[in-house]
Tab-separated table of C-alpha atoms in Angstrom:
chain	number	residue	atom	x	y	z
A	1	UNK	CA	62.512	-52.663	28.049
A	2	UNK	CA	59.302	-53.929	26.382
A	3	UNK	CA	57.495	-52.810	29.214
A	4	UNK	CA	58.945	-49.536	28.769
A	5	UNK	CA	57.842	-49.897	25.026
A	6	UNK	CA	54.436	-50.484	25.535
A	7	UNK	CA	54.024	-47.900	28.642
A	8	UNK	CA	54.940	-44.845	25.229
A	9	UNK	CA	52.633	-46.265	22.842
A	10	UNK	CA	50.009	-46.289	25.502
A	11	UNK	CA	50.630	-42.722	26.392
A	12	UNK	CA	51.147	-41.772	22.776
A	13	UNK	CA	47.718	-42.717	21.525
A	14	UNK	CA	46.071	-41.681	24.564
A	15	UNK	CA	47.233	-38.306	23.474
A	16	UNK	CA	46.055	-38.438	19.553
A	17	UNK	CA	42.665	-38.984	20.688
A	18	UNK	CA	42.531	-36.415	23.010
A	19	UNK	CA	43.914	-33.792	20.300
A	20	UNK	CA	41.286	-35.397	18.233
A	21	UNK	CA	38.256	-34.690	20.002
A	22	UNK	CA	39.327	-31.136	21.492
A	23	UNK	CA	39.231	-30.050	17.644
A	24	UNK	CA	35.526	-30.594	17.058
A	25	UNK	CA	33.743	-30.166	13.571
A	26	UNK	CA	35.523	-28.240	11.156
A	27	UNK	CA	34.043	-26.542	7.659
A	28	UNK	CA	37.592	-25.956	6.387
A	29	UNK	CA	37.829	-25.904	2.883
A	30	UNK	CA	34.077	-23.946	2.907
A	31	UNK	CA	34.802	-20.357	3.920
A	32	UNK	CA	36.852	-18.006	3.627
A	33	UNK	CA	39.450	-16.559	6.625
A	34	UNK	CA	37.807	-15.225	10.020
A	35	UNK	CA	39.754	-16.823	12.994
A	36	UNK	CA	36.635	-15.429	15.029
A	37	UNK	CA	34.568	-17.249	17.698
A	38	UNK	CA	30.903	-17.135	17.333
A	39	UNK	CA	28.841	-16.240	20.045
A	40	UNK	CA	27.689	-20.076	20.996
A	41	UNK	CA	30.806	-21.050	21.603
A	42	UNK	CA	30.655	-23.971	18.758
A	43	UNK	CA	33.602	-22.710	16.624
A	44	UNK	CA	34.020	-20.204	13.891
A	45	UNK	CA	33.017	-20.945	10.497
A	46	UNK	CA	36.280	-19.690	9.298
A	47	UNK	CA	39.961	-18.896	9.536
A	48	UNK	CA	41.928	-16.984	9.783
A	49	UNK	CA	44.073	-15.338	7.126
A	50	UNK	CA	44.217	-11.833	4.984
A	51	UNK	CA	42.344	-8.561	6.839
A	52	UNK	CA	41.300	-7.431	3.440
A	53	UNK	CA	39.962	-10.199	1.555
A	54	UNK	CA	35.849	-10.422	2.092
A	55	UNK	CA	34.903	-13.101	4.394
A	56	UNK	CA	32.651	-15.061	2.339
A	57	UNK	CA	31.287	-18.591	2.840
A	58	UNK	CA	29.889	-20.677	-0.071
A	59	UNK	CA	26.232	-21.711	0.609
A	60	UNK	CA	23.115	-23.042	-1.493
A	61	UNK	CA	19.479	-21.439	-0.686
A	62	UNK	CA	17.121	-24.391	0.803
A	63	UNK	CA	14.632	-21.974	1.823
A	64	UNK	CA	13.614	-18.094	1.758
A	65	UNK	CA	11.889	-18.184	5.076
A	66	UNK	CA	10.603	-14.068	4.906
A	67	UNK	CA	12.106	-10.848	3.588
A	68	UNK	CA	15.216	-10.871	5.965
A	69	UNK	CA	15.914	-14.781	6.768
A	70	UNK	CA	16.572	-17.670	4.509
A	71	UNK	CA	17.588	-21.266	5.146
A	72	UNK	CA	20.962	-22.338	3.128
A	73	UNK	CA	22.912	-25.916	3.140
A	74	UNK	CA	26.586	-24.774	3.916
A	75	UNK	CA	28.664	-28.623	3.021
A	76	UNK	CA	25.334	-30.550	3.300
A	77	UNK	CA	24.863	-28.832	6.832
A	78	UNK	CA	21.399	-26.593	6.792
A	79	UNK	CA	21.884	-23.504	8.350
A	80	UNK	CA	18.982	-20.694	9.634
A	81	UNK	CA	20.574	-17.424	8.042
A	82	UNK	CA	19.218	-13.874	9.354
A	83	UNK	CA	20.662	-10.499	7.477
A	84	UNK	CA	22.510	-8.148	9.405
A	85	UNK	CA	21.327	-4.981	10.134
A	86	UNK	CA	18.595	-5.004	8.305
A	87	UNK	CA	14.393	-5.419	9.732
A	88	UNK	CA	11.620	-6.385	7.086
A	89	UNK	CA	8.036	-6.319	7.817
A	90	UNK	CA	7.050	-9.312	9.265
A	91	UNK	CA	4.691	-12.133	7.274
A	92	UNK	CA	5.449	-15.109	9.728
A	93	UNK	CA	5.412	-13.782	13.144
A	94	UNK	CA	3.391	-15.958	15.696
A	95	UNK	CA	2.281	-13.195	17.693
A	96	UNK	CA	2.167	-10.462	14.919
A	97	UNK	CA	0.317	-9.381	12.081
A	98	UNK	CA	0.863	-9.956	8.371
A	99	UNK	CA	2.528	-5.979	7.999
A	100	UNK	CA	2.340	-4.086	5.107
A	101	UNK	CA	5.388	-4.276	2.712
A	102	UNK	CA	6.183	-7.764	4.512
A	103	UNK	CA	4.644	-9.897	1.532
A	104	UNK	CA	6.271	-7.509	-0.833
A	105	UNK	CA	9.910	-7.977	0.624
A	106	UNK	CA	9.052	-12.057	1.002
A	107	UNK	CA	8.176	-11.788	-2.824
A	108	UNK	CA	11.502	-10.456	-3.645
A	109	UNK	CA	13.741	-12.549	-1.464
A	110	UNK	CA	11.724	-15.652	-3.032
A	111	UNK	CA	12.202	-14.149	-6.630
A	112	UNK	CA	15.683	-13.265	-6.660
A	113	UNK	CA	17.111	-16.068	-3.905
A	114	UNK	CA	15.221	-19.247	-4.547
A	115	UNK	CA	17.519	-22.058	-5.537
A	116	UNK	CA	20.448	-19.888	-5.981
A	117	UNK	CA	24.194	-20.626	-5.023
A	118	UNK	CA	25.006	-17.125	-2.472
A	119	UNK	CA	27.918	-16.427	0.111
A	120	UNK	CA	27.766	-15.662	3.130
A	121	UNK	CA	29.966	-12.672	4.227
A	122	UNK	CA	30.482	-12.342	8.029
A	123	UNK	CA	31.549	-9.755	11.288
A	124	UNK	CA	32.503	-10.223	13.340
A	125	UNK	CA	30.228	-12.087	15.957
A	126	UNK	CA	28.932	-15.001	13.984
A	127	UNK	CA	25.407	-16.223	15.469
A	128	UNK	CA	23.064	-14.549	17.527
A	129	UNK	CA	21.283	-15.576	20.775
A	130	UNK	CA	19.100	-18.267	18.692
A	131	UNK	CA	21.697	-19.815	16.912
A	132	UNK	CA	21.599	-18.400	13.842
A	133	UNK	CA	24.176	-17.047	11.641
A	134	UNK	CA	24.093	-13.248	11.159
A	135	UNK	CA	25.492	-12.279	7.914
A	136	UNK	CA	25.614	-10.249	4.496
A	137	UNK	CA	24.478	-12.183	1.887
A	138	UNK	CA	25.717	-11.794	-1.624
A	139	UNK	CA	23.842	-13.314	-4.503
A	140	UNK	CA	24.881	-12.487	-8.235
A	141	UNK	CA	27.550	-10.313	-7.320
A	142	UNK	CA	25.349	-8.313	-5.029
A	143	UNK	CA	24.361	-7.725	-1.709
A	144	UNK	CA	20.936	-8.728	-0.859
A	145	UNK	CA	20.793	-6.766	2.525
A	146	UNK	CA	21.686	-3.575	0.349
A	147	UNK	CA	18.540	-4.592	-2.465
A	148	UNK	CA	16.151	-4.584	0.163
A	149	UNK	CA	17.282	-1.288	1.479
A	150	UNK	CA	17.099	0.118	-1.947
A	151	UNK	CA	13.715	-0.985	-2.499
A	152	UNK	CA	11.958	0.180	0.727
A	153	UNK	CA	11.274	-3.136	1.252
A	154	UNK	CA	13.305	-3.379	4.687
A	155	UNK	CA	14.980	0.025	7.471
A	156	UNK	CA	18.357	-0.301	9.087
A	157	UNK	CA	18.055	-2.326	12.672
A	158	UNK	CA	19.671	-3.839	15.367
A	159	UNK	CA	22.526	-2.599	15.203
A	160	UNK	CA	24.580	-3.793	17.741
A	161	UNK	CA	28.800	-3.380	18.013
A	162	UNK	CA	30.874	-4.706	16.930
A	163	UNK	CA	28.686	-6.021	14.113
A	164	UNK	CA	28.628	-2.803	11.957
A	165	UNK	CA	31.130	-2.950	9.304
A	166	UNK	CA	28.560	-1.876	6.749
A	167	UNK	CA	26.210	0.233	8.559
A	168	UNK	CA	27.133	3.430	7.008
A	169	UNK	CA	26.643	2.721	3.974
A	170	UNK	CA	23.593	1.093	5.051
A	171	UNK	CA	22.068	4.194	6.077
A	172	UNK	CA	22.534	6.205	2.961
A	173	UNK	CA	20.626	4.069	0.872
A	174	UNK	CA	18.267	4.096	3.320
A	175	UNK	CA	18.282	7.696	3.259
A	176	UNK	CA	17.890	7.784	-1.218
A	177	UNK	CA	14.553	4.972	-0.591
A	178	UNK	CA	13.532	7.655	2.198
A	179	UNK	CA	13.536	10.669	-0.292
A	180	UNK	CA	12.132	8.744	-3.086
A	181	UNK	CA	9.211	8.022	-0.957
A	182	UNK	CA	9.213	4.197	-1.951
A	183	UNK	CA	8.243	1.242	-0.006
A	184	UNK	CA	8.022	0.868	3.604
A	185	UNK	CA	8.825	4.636	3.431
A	186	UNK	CA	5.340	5.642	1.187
A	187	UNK	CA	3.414	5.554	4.473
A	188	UNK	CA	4.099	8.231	6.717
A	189	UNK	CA	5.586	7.300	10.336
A	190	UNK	CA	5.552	3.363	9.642
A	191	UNK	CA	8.688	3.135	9.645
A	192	UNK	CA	10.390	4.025	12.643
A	193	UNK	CA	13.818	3.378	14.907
A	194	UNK	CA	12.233	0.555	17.048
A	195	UNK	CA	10.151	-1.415	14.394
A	196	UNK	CA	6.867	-1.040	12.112
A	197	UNK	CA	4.228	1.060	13.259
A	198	UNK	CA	0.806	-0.720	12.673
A	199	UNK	CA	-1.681	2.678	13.898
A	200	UNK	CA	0.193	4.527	11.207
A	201	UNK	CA	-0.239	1.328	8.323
A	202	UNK	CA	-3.753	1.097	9.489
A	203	UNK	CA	-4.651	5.131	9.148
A	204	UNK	CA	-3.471	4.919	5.957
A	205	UNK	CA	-5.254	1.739	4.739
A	206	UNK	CA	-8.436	3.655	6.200
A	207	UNK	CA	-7.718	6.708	4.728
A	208	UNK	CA	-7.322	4.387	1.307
A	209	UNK	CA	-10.688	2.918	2.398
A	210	UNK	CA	-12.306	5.907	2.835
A	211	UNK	CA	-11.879	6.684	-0.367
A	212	UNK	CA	-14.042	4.534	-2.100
A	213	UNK	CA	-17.950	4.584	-2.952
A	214	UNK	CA	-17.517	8.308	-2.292
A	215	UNK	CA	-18.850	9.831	-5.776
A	216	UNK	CA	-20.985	12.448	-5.736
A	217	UNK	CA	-19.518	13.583	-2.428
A	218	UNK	CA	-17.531	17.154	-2.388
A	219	UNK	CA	-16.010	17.638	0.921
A	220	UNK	CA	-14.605	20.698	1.424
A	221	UNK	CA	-10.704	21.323	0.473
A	222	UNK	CA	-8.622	22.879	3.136
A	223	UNK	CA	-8.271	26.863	2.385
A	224	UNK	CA	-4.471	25.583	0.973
A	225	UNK	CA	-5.911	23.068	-1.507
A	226	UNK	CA	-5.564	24.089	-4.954
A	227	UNK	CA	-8.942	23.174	-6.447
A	228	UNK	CA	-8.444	20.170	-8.893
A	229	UNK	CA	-8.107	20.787	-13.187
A	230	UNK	CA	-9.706	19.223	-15.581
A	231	UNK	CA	-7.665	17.007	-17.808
A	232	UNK	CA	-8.645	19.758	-20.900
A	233	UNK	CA	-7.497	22.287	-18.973
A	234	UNK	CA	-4.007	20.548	-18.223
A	235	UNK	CA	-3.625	19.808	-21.752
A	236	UNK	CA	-4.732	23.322	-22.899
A	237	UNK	CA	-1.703	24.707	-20.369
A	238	UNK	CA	1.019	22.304	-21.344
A	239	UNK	CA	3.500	23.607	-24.047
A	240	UNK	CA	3.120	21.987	-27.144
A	241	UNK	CA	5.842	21.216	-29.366
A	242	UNK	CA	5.966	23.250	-32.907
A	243	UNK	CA	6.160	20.249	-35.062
A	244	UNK	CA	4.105	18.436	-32.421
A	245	UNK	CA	0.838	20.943	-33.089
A	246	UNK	CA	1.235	21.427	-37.046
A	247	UNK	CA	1.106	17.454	-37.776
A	248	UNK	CA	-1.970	17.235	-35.496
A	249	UNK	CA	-3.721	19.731	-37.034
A	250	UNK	CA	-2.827	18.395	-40.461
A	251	UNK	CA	-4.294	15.610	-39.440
A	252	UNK	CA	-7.317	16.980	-38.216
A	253	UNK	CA	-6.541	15.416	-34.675
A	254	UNK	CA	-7.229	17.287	-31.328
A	255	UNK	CA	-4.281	18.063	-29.241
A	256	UNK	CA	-6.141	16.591	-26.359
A	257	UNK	CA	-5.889	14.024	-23.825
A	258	UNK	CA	-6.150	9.945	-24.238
A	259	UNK	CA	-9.149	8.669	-25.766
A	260	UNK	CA	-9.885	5.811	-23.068
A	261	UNK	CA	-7.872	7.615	-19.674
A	262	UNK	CA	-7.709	4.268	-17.000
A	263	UNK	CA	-6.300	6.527	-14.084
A	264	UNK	CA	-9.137	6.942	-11.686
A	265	UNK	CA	-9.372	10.154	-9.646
A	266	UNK	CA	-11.635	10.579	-6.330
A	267	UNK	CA	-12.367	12.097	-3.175
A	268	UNK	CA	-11.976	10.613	-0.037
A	269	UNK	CA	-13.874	11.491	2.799
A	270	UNK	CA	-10.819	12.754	4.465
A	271	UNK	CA	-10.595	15.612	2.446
A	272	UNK	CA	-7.669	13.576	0.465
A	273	UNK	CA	-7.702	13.983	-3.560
A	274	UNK	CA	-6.045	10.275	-4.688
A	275	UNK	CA	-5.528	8.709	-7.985
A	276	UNK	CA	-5.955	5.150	-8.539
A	277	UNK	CA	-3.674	3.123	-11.228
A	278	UNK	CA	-4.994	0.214	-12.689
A	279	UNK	CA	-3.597	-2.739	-10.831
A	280	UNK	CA	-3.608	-1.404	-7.498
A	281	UNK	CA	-4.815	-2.477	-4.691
A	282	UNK	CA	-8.306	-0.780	-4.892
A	283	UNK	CA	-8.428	0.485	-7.940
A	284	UNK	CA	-11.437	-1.662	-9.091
A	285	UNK	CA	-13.248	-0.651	-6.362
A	286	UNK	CA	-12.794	2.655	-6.526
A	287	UNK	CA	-15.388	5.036	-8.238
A	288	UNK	CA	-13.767	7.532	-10.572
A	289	UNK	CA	-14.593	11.206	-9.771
A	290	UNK	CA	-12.390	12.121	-12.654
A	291	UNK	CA	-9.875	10.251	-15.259
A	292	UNK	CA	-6.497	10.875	-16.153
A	293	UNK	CA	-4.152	9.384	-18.919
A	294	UNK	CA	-1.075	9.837	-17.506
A	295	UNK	CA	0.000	9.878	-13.659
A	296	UNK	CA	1.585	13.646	-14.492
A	297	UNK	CA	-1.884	14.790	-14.811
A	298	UNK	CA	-3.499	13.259	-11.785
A	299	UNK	CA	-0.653	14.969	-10.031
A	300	UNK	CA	-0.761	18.510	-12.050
A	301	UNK	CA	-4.939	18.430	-11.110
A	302	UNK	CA	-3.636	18.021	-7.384
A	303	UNK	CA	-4.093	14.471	-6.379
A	304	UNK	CA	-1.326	12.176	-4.919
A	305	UNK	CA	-0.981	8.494	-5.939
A	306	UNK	CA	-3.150	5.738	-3.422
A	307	UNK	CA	-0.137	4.404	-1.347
A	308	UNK	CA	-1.470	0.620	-2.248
């Protein structure tokens, strides 16, 4: 009998321990309900429970690593975090260049991210190839992935079934940043469907060059060119306001333009009429062919705005 005793309690904890280490590490209590595998093979980061309620998990931001991947500490575990369906340019690449609108989009994930409690909401497949976790993260209520997009700091990519919950709406605020011209989008053909375009960033970075130490220089305008006005003669065609014109007369004040104008106009060698704003990227450098006050002007006398 005591044998037969022994020979169950044997068996019986032979069997706990087994049950014990099929389970492997858990993060319940962490995240909310997925019941989905990830793509390692490691276990899911969550379980499963309500189809509508957003599958977010509680993290802290250790480190913004560029525009479109962070580092975050998920129970005291650090994670590598990459944000679905989005591409920034890249700043970190070992076998690319720094790409314009890359520091720009690291700025902003830095500025808005560092330190900050987030969540990570997730689709279905949970890591990708490297290990990491691909997810939407939400910081303040909002979703950074959707900021970037916004901003024309980052296009829609890799988007690859069955992670796509939120790819339509994805690709309408693309679209908005698109027709507002902002961003990634300012420079024409830079952004395309299979990644950054670095002939098209570096045309227009010459064509920005080109642009300076050029006074004195008239090249001709194409035949379609409207030949650029003065900033008199946009004042002298604007409308002016009744009560507007009798208190500067009273006053014995012009109705003209600024006293000090800071927008820069000039020539580029191109054949390209661009205004410079004070704080741009070449704006010192630039040698002014004409000044404007306002940015309306520059654009009325038929310049367009230096891209950088």
């Amino acid at each position: 009998m005591r044998k037969w005793i022994l020979f169950c309690m044997i068996m019986w904890g032979s069997l706990a321990i087994l049950t014990g280490c099929a389970k492997g590490p858990s993060l319940q209590g962490t995240q909310a309900s997925t019941g989905v595998e990830s793509q390692t093979g490691s276990g899911s980061l969550a379980q499963e429970g309500d189809e509508d309620q957003a599958r977010r998990i509680p993290a802290q931001i250790v480190r913004v690593v560029d525009g479109d991947t962070v580092e975050v500490s998920i129970d005291g575990k650090q994670e590598k975090v990459r944000l679905l369906l989005v591409d920034t340019p890249e700043t970190v690449h070992p076998n690319k260049p720094v790409e314009p609108f890359g520091p720009e989009a690291s700025q902003f994930a830095k500025d808005t991210l560092t330190d900050k409690e987030v969540q990570l909401e997730m689709d279905v497949s949970e890591r990708d190839k490297y290990g990491r976790l691909l997810a939407y993260l939400w910081v303040d209520d909002q979703m950074f992935n959707e900021m970037l997009l916004e901003k024309g700091l980052a296009r829609v990519a890799y988007v690859y079934p069955p992670n796509v919950k939120h790819v339509d709406r994805f690709r309408e605020i693309q679209k908005q940043a698109q027709e507002k011209g902002i961003g990634i989008w300012s420079i024409e053909n830079y952004a395309l469907e299979d990644g950054f375009n670095q002939k098209a960033a570096a045309k227009a970075e010459q064509s920005e060059a080109d642009g300076q130490g050029t006074a004195g220089k008239s090249p001709e305008p194409s035949p379609s060119a409207k030949p650029p006005k003065s900033s008199d003669q946009i004042k002298a065609e604007e409308p002016v306001k009744e009560e507007e014109s009798s208190s500067a007369v009273a006053a014995g004040e012009p109705a003209a333009a600024c006293e000090e104008p800071t927008i820069k106009g000039n020539h580029s060698s191109s054949g390209d009429w661009i205004y410079h704003v004070p704080g741009g990227q070449f704006y010192e450098k630039t040698k002014a062919e004409e000044m404007f006050c306002t940015e309306e002007e520059a654009v009325a006398a038929g310049y367009r705005k230096s891209k950088r």
